[in-house]
Coordinates of N, CA and C in Angstrom, one line a residue:
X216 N -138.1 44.0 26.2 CA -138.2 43.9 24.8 C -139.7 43.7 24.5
X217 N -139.6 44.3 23.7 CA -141.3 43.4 23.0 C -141.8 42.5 22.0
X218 N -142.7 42.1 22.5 CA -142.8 40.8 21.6 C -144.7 40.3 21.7
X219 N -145.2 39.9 20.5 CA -146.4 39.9 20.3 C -146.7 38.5 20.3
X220 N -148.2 38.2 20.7 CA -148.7 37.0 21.1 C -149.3 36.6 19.6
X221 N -149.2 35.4 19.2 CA -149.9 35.2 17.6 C -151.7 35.0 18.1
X222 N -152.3 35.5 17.1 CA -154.1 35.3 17.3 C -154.1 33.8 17.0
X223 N -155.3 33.7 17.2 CA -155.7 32.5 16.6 C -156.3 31.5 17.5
X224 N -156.8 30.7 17.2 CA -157.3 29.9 18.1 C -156.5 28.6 18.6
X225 N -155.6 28.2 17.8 CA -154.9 27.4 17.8 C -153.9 28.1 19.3
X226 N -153.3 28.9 19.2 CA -152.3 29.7 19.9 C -153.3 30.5 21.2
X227 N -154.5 30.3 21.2 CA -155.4 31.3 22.5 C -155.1 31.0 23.8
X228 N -154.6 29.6 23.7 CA -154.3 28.5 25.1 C -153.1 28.6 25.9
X229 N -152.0 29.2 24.7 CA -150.6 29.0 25.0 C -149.8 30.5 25.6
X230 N -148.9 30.3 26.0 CA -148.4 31.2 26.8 C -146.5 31.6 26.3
X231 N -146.2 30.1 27.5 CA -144.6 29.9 27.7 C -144.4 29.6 26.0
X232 N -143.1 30.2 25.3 CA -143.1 29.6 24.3 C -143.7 29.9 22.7
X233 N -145.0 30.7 23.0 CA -145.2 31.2 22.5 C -145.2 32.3 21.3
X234 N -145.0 33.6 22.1 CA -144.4 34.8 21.9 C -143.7 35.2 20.9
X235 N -143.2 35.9 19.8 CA -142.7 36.3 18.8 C -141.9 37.8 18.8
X236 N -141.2 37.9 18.2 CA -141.0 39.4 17.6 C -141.9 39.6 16.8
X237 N -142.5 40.9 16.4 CA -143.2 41.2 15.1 C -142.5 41.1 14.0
X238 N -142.9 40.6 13.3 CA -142.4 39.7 11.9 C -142.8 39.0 10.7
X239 N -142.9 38.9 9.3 CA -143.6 38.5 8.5 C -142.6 38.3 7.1
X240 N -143.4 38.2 6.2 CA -142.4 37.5 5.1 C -142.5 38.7 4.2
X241 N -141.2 38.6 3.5 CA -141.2 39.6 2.5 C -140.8 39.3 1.0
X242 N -141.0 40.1 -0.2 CA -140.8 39.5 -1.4 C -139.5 39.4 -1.6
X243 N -139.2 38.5 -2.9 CA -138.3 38.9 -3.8 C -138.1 40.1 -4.2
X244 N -136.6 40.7 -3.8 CA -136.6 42.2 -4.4 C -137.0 42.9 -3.4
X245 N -137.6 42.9 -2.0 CA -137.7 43.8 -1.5 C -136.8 44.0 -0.7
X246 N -136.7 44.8 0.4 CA -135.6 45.1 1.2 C -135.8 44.6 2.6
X247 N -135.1 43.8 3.0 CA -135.7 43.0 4.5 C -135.9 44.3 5.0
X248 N -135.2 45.4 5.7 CA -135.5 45.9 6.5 C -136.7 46.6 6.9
X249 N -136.9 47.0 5.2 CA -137.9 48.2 4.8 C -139.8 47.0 5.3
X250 N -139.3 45.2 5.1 CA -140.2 45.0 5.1 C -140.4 44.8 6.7
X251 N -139.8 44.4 7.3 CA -139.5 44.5 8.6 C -140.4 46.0 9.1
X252 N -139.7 46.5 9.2 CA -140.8 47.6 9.6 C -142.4 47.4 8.5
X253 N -142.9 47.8 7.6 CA -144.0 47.6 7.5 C -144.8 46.1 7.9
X254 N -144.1 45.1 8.4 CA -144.5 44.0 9.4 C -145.0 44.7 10.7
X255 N -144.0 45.4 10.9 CA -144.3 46.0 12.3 C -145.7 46.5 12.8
X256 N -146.0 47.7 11.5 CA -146.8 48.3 11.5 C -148.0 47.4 11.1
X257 N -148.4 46.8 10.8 CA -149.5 45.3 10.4 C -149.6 44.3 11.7
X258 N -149.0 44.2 12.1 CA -148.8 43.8 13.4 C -149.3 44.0 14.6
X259 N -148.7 45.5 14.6 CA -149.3 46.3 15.7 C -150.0 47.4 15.8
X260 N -150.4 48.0 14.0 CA -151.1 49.7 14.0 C -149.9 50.6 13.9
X261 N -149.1 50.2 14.6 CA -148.1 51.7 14.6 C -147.3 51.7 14.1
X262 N -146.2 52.8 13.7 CA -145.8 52.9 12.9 C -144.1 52.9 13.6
X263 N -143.4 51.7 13.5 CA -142.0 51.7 14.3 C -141.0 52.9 14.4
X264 N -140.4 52.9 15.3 CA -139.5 53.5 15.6 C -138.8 54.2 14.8
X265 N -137.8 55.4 14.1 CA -137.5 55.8 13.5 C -135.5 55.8 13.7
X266 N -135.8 55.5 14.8 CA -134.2 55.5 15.4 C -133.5 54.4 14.7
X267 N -132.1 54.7 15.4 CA -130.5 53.7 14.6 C -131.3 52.5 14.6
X268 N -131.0 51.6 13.6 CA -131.4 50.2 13.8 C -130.2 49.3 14.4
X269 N -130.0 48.2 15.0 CA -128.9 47.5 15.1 C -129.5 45.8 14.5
X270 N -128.3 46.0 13.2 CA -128.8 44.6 12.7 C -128.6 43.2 13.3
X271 N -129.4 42.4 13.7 CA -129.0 41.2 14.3 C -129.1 39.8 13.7
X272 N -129.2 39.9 12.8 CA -128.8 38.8 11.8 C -129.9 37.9 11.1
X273 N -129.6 36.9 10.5 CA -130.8 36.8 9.9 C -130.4 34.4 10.8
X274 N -132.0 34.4 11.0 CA -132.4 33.3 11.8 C -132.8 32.5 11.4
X275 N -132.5 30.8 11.1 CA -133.0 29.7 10.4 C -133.9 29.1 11.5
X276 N -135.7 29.2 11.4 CA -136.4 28.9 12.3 C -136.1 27.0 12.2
X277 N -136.2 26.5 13.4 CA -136.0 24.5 13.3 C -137.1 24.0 12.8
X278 N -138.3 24.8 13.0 CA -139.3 23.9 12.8 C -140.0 24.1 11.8
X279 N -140.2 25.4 10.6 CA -140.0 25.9 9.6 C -139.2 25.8 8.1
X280 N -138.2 25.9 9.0 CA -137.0 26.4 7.9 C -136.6 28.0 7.7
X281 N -137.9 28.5 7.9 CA -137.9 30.0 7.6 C -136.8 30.3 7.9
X282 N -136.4 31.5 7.1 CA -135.1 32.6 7.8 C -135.8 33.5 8.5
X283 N -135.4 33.7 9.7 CA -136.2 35.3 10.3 C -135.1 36.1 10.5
X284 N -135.4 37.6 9.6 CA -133.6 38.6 9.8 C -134.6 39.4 10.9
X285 N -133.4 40.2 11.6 CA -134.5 40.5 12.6 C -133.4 41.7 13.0
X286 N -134.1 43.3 13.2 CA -133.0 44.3 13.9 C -134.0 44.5 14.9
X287 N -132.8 45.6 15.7 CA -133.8 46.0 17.1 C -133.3 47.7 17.0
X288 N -134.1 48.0 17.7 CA -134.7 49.8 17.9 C -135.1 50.1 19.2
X289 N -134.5 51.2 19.3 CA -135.2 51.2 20.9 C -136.3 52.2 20.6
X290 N -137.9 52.1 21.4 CA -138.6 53.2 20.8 C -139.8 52.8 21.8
X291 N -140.9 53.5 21.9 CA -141.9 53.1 23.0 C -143.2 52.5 22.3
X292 N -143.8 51.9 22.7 CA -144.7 51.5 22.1 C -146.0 50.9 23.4
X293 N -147.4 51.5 23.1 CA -148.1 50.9 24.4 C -149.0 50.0 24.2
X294 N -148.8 48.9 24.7 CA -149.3 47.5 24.3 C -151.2 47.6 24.1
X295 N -151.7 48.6 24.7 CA -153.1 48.8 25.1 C -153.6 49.3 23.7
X296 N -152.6 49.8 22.7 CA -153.1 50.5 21.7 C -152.7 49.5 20.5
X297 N -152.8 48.2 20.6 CA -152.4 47.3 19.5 C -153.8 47.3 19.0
X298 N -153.4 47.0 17.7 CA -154.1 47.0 16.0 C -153.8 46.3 15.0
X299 N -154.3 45.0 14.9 CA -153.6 44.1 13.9 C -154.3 43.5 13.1
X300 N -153.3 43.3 11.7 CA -154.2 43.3 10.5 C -154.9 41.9 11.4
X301 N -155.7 41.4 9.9 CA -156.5 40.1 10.6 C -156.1 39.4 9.1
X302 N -156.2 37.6 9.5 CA -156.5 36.9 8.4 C -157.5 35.6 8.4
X303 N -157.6 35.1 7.5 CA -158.6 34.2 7.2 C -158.2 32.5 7.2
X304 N -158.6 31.9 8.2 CA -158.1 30.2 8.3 C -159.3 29.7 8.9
X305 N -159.2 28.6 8.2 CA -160.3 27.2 8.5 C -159.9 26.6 9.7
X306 N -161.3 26.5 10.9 CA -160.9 26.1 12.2 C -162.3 26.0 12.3
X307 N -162.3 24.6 13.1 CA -161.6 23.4 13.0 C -160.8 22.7 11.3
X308 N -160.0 22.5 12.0 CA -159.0 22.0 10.6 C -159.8 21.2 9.8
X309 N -159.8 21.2 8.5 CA -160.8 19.9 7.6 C -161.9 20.3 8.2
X310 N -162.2 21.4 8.8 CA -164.2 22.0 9.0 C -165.0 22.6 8.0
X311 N -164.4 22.8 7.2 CA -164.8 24.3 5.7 C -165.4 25.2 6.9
X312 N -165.4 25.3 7.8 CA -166.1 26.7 8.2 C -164.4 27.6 8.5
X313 N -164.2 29.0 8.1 CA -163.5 29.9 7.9 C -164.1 30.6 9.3
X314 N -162.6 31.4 9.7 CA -162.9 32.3 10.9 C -161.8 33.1 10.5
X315 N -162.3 35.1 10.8 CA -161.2 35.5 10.7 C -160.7 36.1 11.8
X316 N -159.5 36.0 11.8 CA -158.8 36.5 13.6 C -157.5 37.2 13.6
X317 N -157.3 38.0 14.3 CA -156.6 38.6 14.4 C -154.6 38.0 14.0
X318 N -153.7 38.5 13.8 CA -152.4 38.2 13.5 C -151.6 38.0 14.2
X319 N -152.0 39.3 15.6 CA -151.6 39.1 16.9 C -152.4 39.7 17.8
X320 N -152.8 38.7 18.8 CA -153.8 39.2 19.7 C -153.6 40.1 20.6
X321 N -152.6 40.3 21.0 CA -151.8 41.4 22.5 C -150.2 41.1 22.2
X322 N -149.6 42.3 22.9 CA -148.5 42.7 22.4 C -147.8 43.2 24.3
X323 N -147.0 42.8 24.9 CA -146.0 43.3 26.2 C -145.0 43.4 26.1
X324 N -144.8 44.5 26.7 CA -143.1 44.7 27.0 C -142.7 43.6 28.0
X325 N -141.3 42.8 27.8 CA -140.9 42.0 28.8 C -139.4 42.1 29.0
X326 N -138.9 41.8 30.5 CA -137.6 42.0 30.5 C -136.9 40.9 30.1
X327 N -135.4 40.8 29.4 CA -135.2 39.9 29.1 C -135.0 38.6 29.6
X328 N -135.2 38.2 31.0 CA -135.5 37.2 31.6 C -136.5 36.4 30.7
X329 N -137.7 37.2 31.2 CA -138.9 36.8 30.7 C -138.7 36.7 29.6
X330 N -138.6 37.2 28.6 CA -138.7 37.3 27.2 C -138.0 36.0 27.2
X331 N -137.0 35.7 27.2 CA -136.1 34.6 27.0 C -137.3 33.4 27.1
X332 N -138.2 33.3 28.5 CA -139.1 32.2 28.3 C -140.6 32.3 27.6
X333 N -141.2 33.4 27.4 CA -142.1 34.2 26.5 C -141.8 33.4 25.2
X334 N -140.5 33.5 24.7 CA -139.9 33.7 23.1 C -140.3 32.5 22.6
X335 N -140.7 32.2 21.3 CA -140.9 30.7 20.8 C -139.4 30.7 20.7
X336 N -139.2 28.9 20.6 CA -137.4 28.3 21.2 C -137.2 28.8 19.6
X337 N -137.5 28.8 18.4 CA -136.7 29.4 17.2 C -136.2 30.9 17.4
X338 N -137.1 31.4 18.3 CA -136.5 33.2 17.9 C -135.5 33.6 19.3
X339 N -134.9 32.8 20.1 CA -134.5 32.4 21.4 C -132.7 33.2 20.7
X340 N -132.1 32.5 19.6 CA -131.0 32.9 19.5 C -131.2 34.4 18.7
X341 N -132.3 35.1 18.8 CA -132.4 36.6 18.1 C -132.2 36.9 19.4
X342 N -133.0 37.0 20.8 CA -132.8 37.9 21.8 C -131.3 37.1 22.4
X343 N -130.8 36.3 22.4 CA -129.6 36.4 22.3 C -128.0 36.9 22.0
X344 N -128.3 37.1 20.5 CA -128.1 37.8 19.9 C -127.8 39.5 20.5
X345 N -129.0 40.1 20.4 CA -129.6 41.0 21.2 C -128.9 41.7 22.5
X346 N -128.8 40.7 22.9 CA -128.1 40.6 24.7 C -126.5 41.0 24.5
X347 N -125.9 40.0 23.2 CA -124.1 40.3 23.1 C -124.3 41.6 22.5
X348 N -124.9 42.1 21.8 CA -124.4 43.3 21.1 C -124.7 44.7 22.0
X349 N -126.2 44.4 23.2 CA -126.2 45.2 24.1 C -124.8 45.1 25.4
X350 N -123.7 44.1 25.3 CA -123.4 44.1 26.7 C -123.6 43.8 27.5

């Protein structure tokens, strides 16, 4: 599966635990899926897969609250050619000095072993998920 590393300085250090699906928030009124893929593409530069989607539900993060809905695609993508938008955050915290950095720093393919420990523990029941509906 793949799954991207968050930028940032905060996150430069960390590894196990880490890891994400590509993912982001979407409006009122818009269509999860549709935003789901343009996440993708901000994320990573490219433009997702065009294949069947299989929906995997939508995910109450513990430490957030957030819902994360989340499908999967099977489609190729090469981690060497990642492109990600960038954003703007104050670091050191309470420093006023701004730094801008990337959204996601690097992006690998991992088998679901690994993924399973890669994955931050909130998105843990998405590749789960994942696993029952692959068999």
């Amino acid at each position: 599966v793949l799954l991207v590393h968050p930028g940032g300085p905060f996150w430069a250090r960390k590894d196990e635990g880490a890891w994400s699906i590509p993912k982001g928030l979407y409006e009122p009124g818009e269509d999860p899926l549709a935003a789901a893929r343009r996440e993708f593409t901000e994320e990573t530069g490219a433009e997702p897969p065009m294949g069947k989607t299989v929906a995997l539900g939508a995910f109450r993060q513990p430490s957030s609250g957030k819902v994360v809905e989340a499908w999967a695609v099977e489609g190729d993508f090469d981690p060497a050619a990642l492109k990600s938008n960038t954003f703007t955050m104050e670091w050191p915290r309470r420093s006023g000095r701004m730094l801008e950095v990337p959204e996601v720093d690097r992006a690998d393919w991992f088998t679901l072993d690994d993924a399973a420990s890669k994955l931050n523990k909130g998105q843990r029941p998405i590749l789960e998920t994942l696993l029952r509906r692959l068999g």
